[in-house]
Amino acid sequence: MAVNRTRNKAITLRMTAEELALFQSQFEKSEAKNQTDFVLQLLDEKPIVVNHELSEVLAELKRQGNNLNQIAKQLNQGTPFGEASKCVMNECWVTYRKILEMK
């Protein structure tokens, strides 16, 4: 049974010269017959994953990065590694483990 594949809907994309060159380069490397088939292959091969927890983790990583920078500065100035620094390091490990679990 033949499938009706009439494509009567269009999408217009605007790209910079660099983006267009990248698109054309990738299209030429593909085995697609035309640009439509190339884009459809991309859609079929790459699932879109939405992870709402990721924004919370990224915000926490940013905070911890700031804390780690402060610890590094103190250590470079000769200040001993105190309890507050150990707490920050433990928080970093907890966040790291959460990221590993998300894979």
GROMACS .gro file of N, CA, C and O in nm:
model
  412
    1MET      N    1   0.084  -0.118   0.000
    1MET     CA    2   0.000   0.000   0.000
    1MET      C    3   0.089   0.125   0.000
    1MET      O    4   0.176   0.141   0.083
    2ALA      N    5   0.066   0.212  -0.092
    2ALA     CA    6   0.146   0.334  -0.106
    2ALA      C    7   0.105   0.436   0.000
    2ALA      O    8  -0.013   0.452   0.029
    3VAL      N    9   0.203   0.503   0.054
    3VAL     CA   10   0.177   0.606   0.155
    3VAL      C   11   0.175   0.741   0.085
    3VAL      O   12   0.264   0.773   0.007
    4ASN      N   13   0.072   0.819   0.114
    4ASN     CA   14   0.062   0.953   0.056
    4ASN      C   15   0.160   1.044   0.128
    4ASN      O   16   0.144   1.074   0.245
    5ARG      N   17   0.263   1.089   0.058
    5ARG     CA   18   0.366   1.173   0.118
    5ARG      C   19   0.368   1.310   0.054
    5ARG      O   20   0.473   1.369   0.033
    6THR      N   21   0.251   1.361   0.022
    6THR     CA   22   0.244   1.495  -0.036
    6THR      C   23   0.288   1.594   0.072
    6THR      O   24   0.230   1.600   0.179
    7ARG      N   25   0.388   1.669   0.039
    7ARG     CA   26   0.441   1.768   0.134
    7ARG      C   27   0.399   1.906   0.087
    7ARG      O   28   0.463   1.964   0.000
    8ASN      N   29   0.292   1.954   0.147
    8ASN     CA   30   0.240   2.083   0.104
    8ASN      C   31   0.257   2.191   0.211
    8ASN      O   32   0.198   2.297   0.203
    9LYS      N   33   0.337   2.164   0.311
    9LYS     CA   34   0.367   2.261   0.417
    9LYS      C   35   0.513   2.300   0.407
    9LYS      O   36   0.599   2.216   0.380
   10ALA      N   37   0.543   2.427   0.431
   10ALA     CA   38   0.681   2.476   0.418
   10ALA      C   39   0.726   2.544   0.546
   10ALA      O   40   0.645   2.603   0.617
   11ILE      N   41   0.855   2.535   0.570
   11ILE     CA   42   0.919   2.605   0.682
   11ILE      C   43   1.031   2.689   0.624
   11ILE      O   44   1.110   2.641   0.542
   12THR      N   45   1.040   2.814   0.666
   12THR     CA   46   1.148   2.901   0.621
   12THR      C   47   1.246   2.919   0.736
   12THR      O   48   1.206   2.949   0.849
   13LEU      N   49   1.373   2.901   0.707
   13LEU     CA   50   1.478   2.921   0.808
   13LEU      C   51   1.568   3.035   0.765
   13LEU      O   52   1.602   3.048   0.648
   14ARG      N   53   1.607   3.115   0.860
   14ARG     CA   54   1.705   3.221   0.834
   14ARG      C   55   1.833   3.182   0.905
   14ARG      O   56   1.832   3.143   1.020
   15MET      N   57   1.945   3.192   0.833
   15MET     CA   58   2.075   3.153   0.887
   15MET      C   59   2.180   3.257   0.851
   15MET      O   60   2.166   3.326   0.751
   16THR      N   61   2.283   3.259   0.934
   16THR     CA   62   2.400   3.338   0.898
   16THR      C   63   2.475   3.264   0.788
   16THR      O   64   2.448   3.145   0.762
   17ALA      N   65   2.571   3.329   0.728
   17ALA     CA   66   2.651   3.264   0.623
   17ALA      C   67   2.724   3.142   0.680
   17ALA      O   68   2.731   3.037   0.615
   18GLU      N   69   2.773   3.154   0.803
   18GLU     CA   70   2.845   3.044   0.866
   18GLU      C   71   2.751   2.927   0.895
   18GLU      O   72   2.785   2.811   0.874
   19GLU      N   73   2.631   2.957   0.945
   19GLU     CA   74   2.534   2.851   0.972
   19GLU      C   75   2.493   2.780   0.843
   19GLU      O   76   2.481   2.658   0.841
   20LEU      N   77   2.473   2.857   0.737
   20LEU     CA   78   2.436   2.798   0.609
   20LEU      C   79   2.548   2.709   0.556
   20LEU      O   80   2.524   2.599   0.506
   21ALA      N   81   2.671   2.756   0.570
   21ALA     CA   82   2.786   2.676   0.524
   21ALA      C   83   2.793   2.544   0.603
   21ALA      O   84   2.817   2.438   0.544
   22LEU      N   85   2.770   2.549   0.733
   22LEU     CA   86   2.769   2.428   0.815
   22LEU      C   87   2.657   2.335   0.772
   22LEU      O   88   2.677   2.214   0.755
   23PHE      N   89   2.538   2.391   0.751
   23PHE     CA   90   2.424   2.310   0.707
   23PHE      C   91   2.457   2.241   0.575
   23PHE      O   92   2.437   2.120   0.559
   24GLN      N   93   2.508   2.317   0.478
   24GLN     CA   94   2.539   2.260   0.347
   24GLN      C   95   2.648   2.154   0.356
   24GLN      O   96   2.643   2.051   0.290
   25SER      N   97   2.747   2.179   0.441
   25SER     CA   98   2.855   2.083   0.460
   25SER      C   99   2.801   1.951   0.515
   25SER      O  100   2.836   1.843   0.467
   26GLN      N  101   2.716   1.961   0.616
   26GLN     CA  102   2.660   1.840   0.676
   26GLN      C  103   2.566   1.770   0.577
   26GLN      O  104   2.563   1.647   0.571
   27PHE      N  105   2.490   1.847   0.501
   27PHE     CA  106   2.400   1.789   0.401
   27PHE      C  107   2.479   1.711   0.296
   27PHE      O  108   2.443   1.600   0.258
   28GLU      N  109   2.590   1.770   0.251
   28GLU     CA  110   2.673   1.704   0.149
   28GLU      C  111   2.734   1.574   0.201
   28GLU      O  112   2.754   1.480   0.125
   29LYS      N  113   2.764   1.567   0.330
   29LYS     CA  114   2.820   1.446   0.389
   29LYS      C  115   2.715   1.337   0.405
   29LYS      O  116   2.749   1.219   0.414
   30SER      N  117   2.590   1.377   0.410
   30SER     CA  118   2.482   1.280   0.431
   30SER      C  119   2.451   1.206   0.302
   30SER      O  120   2.498   1.241   0.194
   31GLU      N  121   2.369   1.103   0.316
   31GLU     CA  122   2.326   1.027   0.199
   31GLU      C  123   2.183   1.067   0.159
   31GLU      O  124   2.120   0.998   0.079
   32ALA      N  125   2.135   1.177   0.212
   32ALA     CA  126   1.998   1.221   0.182
   32ALA      C  127   1.988   1.267   0.037
   32ALA      O  128   2.081   1.325  -0.018
   33LYS      N  129   1.871   1.241  -0.020
   33LYS     CA  130   1.848   1.279  -0.160
   33LYS      C  131   1.830   1.430  -0.175
   33LYS      O  132   1.867   1.488  -0.276
   34ASN      N  133   1.771   1.491  -0.073
   34ASN     CA  134   1.746   1.636  -0.079
   34ASN      C  135   1.747   1.692   0.063
   34ASN      O  136   1.757   1.617   0.161
   35GLN      N  137   1.737   1.824   0.074
   35GLN     CA  138   1.744   1.889   0.205
   35GLN      C  139   1.627   1.850   0.294
   35GLN      O  140   1.644   1.836   0.414
   36THR      N  141   1.511   1.828   0.237
   36THR     CA  142   1.396   1.787   0.316
   36THR      C  143   1.423   1.652   0.382
   36THR      O  144   1.401   1.635   0.502
   37ASP      N  145   1.471   1.557   0.303
   37ASP     CA  146   1.502   1.425   0.359
   37ASP      C  147   1.612   1.435   0.465
   37ASP      O  148   1.608   1.367   0.567
   38PHE      N  149   1.710   1.524   0.442
   38PHE     CA  150   1.818   1.544   0.538
   38PHE      C  151   1.762   1.593   0.672
   38PHE      O  152   1.794   1.537   0.778
   39VAL      N  153   1.677   1.694   0.670
   39VAL     CA  154   1.620   1.748   0.793
   39VAL      C  155   1.532   1.644   0.861
   39VAL      O  156   1.537   1.627   0.984
   40LEU      N  157   1.454   1.570   0.784
   40LEU     CA  158   1.368   1.467   0.842
   40LEU      C  159   1.452   1.356   0.906
   40LEU      O  160   1.414   1.303   1.011
   41GLN      N  161   1.566   1.323   0.846
   41GLN     CA  162   1.655   1.224   0.907
   41GLN      C  163   1.708   1.275   1.041
   41GLN      O  164   1.716   1.201   1.138
   42LEU      N  165   1.743   1.402   1.046
   42LEU     CA  166   1.791   1.461   1.171
   42LEU      C  167   1.685   1.453   1.279
   42LEU      O  168   1.713   1.422   1.394
   43LEU      N  169   1.562   1.480   1.242
   43LEU     CA  170   1.452   1.474   1.339
   43LEU      C  171   1.429   1.333   1.389
   43LEU      O  172   1.400   1.312   1.507
   44ASP      N  173   1.442   1.236   1.300
   44ASP     CA  174   1.420   1.097   1.339
   44ASP      C  175   1.532   1.043   1.426
   44ASP      O  176   1.510   0.960   1.514
   45GLU      N  177   1.654   1.088   1.404
   45GLU     CA  178   1.770   1.032   1.472
   45GLU      C  179   1.800   1.095   1.607
   45GLU      O  180   1.864   1.034   1.690
   46LYS      N  181   1.757   1.216   1.628
   46LYS     CA  182   1.795   1.286   1.751
   46LYS      C  183   1.670   1.318   1.833
   46LYS      O  184   1.602   1.417   1.807
   47PRO      N  185   1.643   1.237   1.934
   47PRO     CA  186   1.527   1.267   2.018
   47PRO      C  187   1.551   1.394   2.100
   47PRO      O  188   1.664   1.422   2.140
   48ILE      N  189   1.446   1.466   2.122
   48ILE     CA  190   1.454   1.587   2.205
   48ILE      C  191   1.425   1.547   2.348
   48ILE      O  192   1.323   1.486   2.377
   49VAL      N  193   1.518   1.580   2.436
   49VAL     CA  194   1.504   1.545   2.576
   49VAL      C  195   1.492   1.673   2.656
   49VAL      O  196   1.576   1.762   2.646
   50VAL      N  197   1.386   1.682   2.733
   50VAL     CA  198   1.365   1.798   2.819
   50VAL      C  199   1.383   1.752   2.962
   50VAL      O  200   1.314   1.662   3.009
   51ASN      N  201   1.478   1.813   3.030
   51ASN     CA  202   1.506   1.777   3.168
   51ASN      C  203   1.491   1.901   3.253
   51ASN      O  204   1.579   1.987   3.256
   52HIS      N  205   1.377   1.910   3.323
   52HIS     CA  206   1.349   2.030   3.403
   52HIS      C  207   1.439   2.040   3.525
   52HIS      O  208   1.460   2.149   3.578
   53GLU      N  209   1.495   1.928   3.570
   53GLU     CA  210   1.584   1.930   3.685
   53GLU      C  211   1.718   1.994   3.649
   53GLU      O  212   1.789   2.041   3.736
   54LEU      N  213   1.751   1.995   3.521
   54LEU     CA  214   1.882   2.043   3.480
   54LEU      C  215   1.905   2.190   3.516
   54LEU      O  216   2.014   2.226   3.559
   55SER      N  217   1.804   2.274   3.503
   55SER     CA  218   1.823   2.416   3.535
   55SER      C  219   1.854   2.435   3.683
   55SER      O  220   1.936   2.519   3.720
   56GLU      N  221   1.792   2.353   3.769
   56GLU     CA  222   1.822   2.361   3.912
   56GLU      C  223   1.965   2.317   3.940
   56GLU      O  224   2.036   2.378   4.019
   57VAL      N  225   2.006   2.211   3.873
   57VAL     CA  226   2.143   2.159   3.892
   57VAL      C  227   2.245   2.260   3.842
   57VAL      O  228   2.346   2.285   3.908
   58LEU      N  229   2.218   2.323   3.727
   58LEU     CA  230   2.311   2.421   3.674
   58LEU      C  231   2.324   2.542   3.766
   58LEU      O  232   2.434   2.595   3.785
   59ALA      N  233   2.213   2.585   3.823
   59ALA     CA  234   2.218   2.698   3.918
   59ALA      C  235   2.300   2.660   4.040
   59ALA      O  236   2.382   2.740   4.089
   60GLU      N  237   2.282   2.538   4.089
   60GLU     CA  238   2.359   2.492   4.203
   60GLU      C  239   2.507   2.481   4.169
   60GLU      O  240   2.594   2.519   4.248
   61LEU      N  241   2.538   2.432   4.051
   61LEU     CA  242   2.678   2.424   4.009
   61LEU      C  243   2.743   2.562   4.002
   61LEU      O  244   2.860   2.578   4.037
   62LYS      N  245   2.666   2.659   3.957
   62LYS     CA  246   2.720   2.795   3.950
   62LYS      C  247   2.754   2.846   4.090
   62LYS      O  248   2.861   2.903   4.113
   63ARG      N  249   2.663   2.822   4.185
   63ARG     CA  250   2.689   2.865   4.323
   63ARG      C  251   2.812   2.794   4.379
   63ARG      O  252   2.898   2.854   4.444
   64GLN      N  253   2.819   2.663   4.353
   64GLN     CA  254   2.932   2.587   4.405
   64GLN      C  255   3.063   2.626   4.338
   64GLN      O  256   3.169   2.625   4.401
   65GLY      N  257   3.055   2.662   4.210
   65GLY     CA  258   3.174   2.710   4.141
   65GLY      C  259   3.228   2.837   4.206
   65GLY      O  260   3.349   2.853   4.225
   66ASN      N  261   3.136   2.926   4.242
   66ASN     CA  262   3.178   3.048   4.312
   66ASN      C  263   3.242   3.013   4.446
   66ASN      O  264   3.345   3.070   4.484
   67ASN      N  265   3.182   2.918   4.519
   67ASN     CA  266   3.238   2.878   4.648
   67ASN      C  267   3.376   2.816   4.629
   67ASN      O  268   3.468   2.842   4.708
   68LEU      N  269   3.390   2.731   4.527
   68LEU     CA  270   3.521   2.668   4.503
   68LEU      C  271   3.627   2.772   4.468
   68LEU      O  272   3.743   2.761   4.511
   69ASN      N  273   3.589   2.875   4.395
   69ASN     CA  274   3.684   2.982   4.364
   69ASN      C  275   3.729   3.053   4.491
   69ASN      O  276   3.846   3.088   4.505
   70GLN      N  277   3.635   3.075   4.582
   70GLN     CA  278   3.670   3.139   4.709
   70GLN      C  279   3.763   3.051   4.791
   70GLN      O  280   3.859   3.099   4.853
   71ILE      N  281   3.737   2.920   4.791
   71ILE     CA  282   3.824   2.827   4.864
   71ILE      C  283   3.964   2.827   4.802
   71ILE      O  284   4.065   2.833   4.873
   72ALA      N  285   3.972   2.822   4.669
   72ALA     CA  286   4.102   2.821   4.602
   72ALA      C  287   4.179   2.949   4.635
   72ALA      O  288   4.300   2.944   4.660
   73LYS      N  289   4.109   3.062   4.638
   73LYS     CA  290   4.175   3.188   4.670
   73LYS      C  291   4.232   3.183   4.812
   73LYS      O  292   4.347   3.224   4.835
   74GLN      N  293   4.152   3.132   4.907
   74GLN     CA  294   4.200   3.123   5.045
   74GLN      C  295   4.320   3.030   5.057
   74GLN      O  296   4.417   3.061   5.127
   75LEU      N  297   4.313   2.915   4.988
   75LEU     CA  298   4.424   2.821   4.995
   75LEU      C  299   4.551   2.880   4.933
   75LEU      O  300   4.661   2.859   4.984
   76ASN      N  301   4.534   2.954   4.824
   76ASN     CA  302   4.650   3.018   4.761
   76ASN      C  303   4.711   3.126   4.849
   76ASN      O  304   4.829   3.158   4.835
   77GLN      N  305   4.630   3.181   4.939
   77GLN     CA  306   4.680   3.283   5.032
   77GLN      C  307   4.734   3.221   5.160
   77GLN      O  308   4.776   3.293   5.249
   78GLY      N  309   4.730   3.088   5.170
   78GLY     CA  310   4.786   3.020   5.287
   78GLY      C  311   4.686   2.994   5.397
   78GLY      O  312   4.724   2.946   5.504
   79THR      N  313   4.559   3.024   5.378
   79THR     CA  314   4.457   2.998   5.479
   79THR      C  315   4.431   2.848   5.484
   79THR      O  316   4.415   2.783   5.381
   80PRO      N  317   4.425   2.788   5.603
   80PRO     CA  318   4.403   2.643   5.612
   80PRO      C  319   4.262   2.603   5.564
   80PRO      O  320   4.170   2.683   5.563
   81PHE      N  321   4.251   2.475   5.523
   81PHE     CA  322   4.127   2.418   5.473
   81PHE      C  323   4.034   2.392   5.591
   81PHE      O  324   4.050   2.295   5.663
   82GLY      N  325   3.935   2.481   5.613
   82GLY     CA  326   3.849   2.473   5.730
   82GLY      C  327   3.723   2.390   5.708
   82GLY      O  328   3.700   2.333   5.602
   83GLU      N  329   3.640   2.386   5.813
   83GLU     CA  330   3.515   2.309   5.807
   83GLU      C  331   3.420   2.362   5.700
   83GLU      O  332   3.352   2.284   5.633
   84ALA      N  333   3.413   2.493   5.683
   84ALA     CA  334   3.324   2.550   5.581
   84ALA      C  335   3.366   2.501   5.442
   84ALA      O  336   3.281   2.469   5.359
   85SER      N  337   3.495   2.495   5.421
   85SER     CA  338   3.545   2.447   5.292
   85SER      C  339   3.510   2.300   5.271
   85SER      O  340   3.472   2.259   5.161
   86LYS      N  341   3.517   2.221   5.376
   86LYS     CA  342   3.481   2.079   5.366
   86LYS      C  343   3.333   2.064   5.332
   86LYS      O  344   3.296   1.977   5.252
   87CYS      N  345   3.248   2.148   5.391
   87CYS     CA  346   3.104   2.143   5.361
   87CYS      C  347   3.078   2.174   5.214
   87CYS      O  348   2.998   2.107   5.149
   88VAL      N  349   3.147   2.275   5.161
   88VAL     CA  350   3.130   2.311   5.021
   88VAL      C  351   3.174   2.196   4.931
   88VAL      O  352   3.107   2.161   4.834
   89MET      N  353   3.286   2.134   4.964
   89MET     CA  354   3.335   2.021   4.884
   89MET      C  355   3.235   1.905   4.887
   89MET      O  356   3.209   1.842   4.785
   90ASN      N  357   3.175   1.879   5.003
   90ASN     CA  358   3.075   1.772   5.013
   90ASN      C  359   2.953   1.804   4.928
   90ASN      O  360   2.897   1.716   4.863
   91GLU      N  361   2.910   1.931   4.928
   91GLU     CA  362   2.797   1.972   4.844
   91GLU      C  363   2.830   1.950   4.697
   91GLU      O  364   2.744   1.907   4.619
   92CYS      N  365   2.952   1.978   4.658
   92CYS     CA  366   2.995   1.956   4.520
   92CYS      C  367   2.985   1.809   4.483
   92CYS      O  368   2.938   1.774   4.374
   93TRP      N  369   3.028   1.722   4.572
   93TRP     CA  370   3.022   1.578   4.544
   93TRP      C  371   2.877   1.530   4.532
   93TRP      O  372   2.845   1.447   4.447
   94VAL      N  373   2.789   1.583   4.617
   94VAL     CA  374   2.647   1.545   4.610
   94VAL      C  375   2.590   1.586   4.474
   94VAL      O  376   2.520   1.508   4.408
   95THR      N  377   2.619   1.708   4.431
   95THR     CA  378   2.569   1.755   4.301
   95THR      C  379   2.628   1.673   4.188
   95THR      O  380   2.558   1.636   4.094
   96TYR      N  381   2.756   1.641   4.198
   96TYR     CA  382   2.822   1.559   4.096
   96TYR      C  383   2.753   1.423   4.083
   96TYR      O  384   2.725   1.376   3.974
   97ARG      N  385   2.721   1.362   4.196
   97ARG     CA  386   2.652   1.232   4.193
   97ARG      C  387   2.514   1.244   4.131
   97ARG      O  388   2.470   1.154   4.059
   98LYS      N  389   2.442   1.354   4.159
   98LYS     CA  390   2.311   1.375   4.099
   98LYS      C  391   2.321   1.383   3.948
   98LYS      O  392   2.237   1.330   3.874
   99ILE      N  393   2.424   1.452   3.900
   99ILE     CA  394   2.444   1.464   3.754
   99ILE      C  395   2.471   1.326   3.695
   99ILE      O  396   2.417   1.292   3.590
  100LEU      N  397   2.553   1.247   3.761
  100LEU     CA  398   2.582   1.112   3.711
  100LEU      C  399   2.455   1.027   3.704
  100LEU      O  400   2.437   0.948   3.613
  101GLU      N  401   2.367   1.044   3.802
  101GLU     CA  402   2.241   0.969   3.803
  101GLU      C  403   2.149   1.009   3.690
  101GLU      O  404   2.067   0.930   3.646
  102MET      N  405   2.162   1.131   3.639
  102MET     CA  406   2.074   1.182   3.534
  102MET      C  407   2.107   1.119   3.399
  102MET      O  408   2.025   1.123   3.309
  103LYS      N  409   2.225   1.064   3.382
  103LYS     CA  410   2.267   1.009   3.252
  103LYS      C  411   2.176   0.900   3.207
  103LYS      O  412   2.140   0.808   3.242
   0.00000   0.00000   0.00000
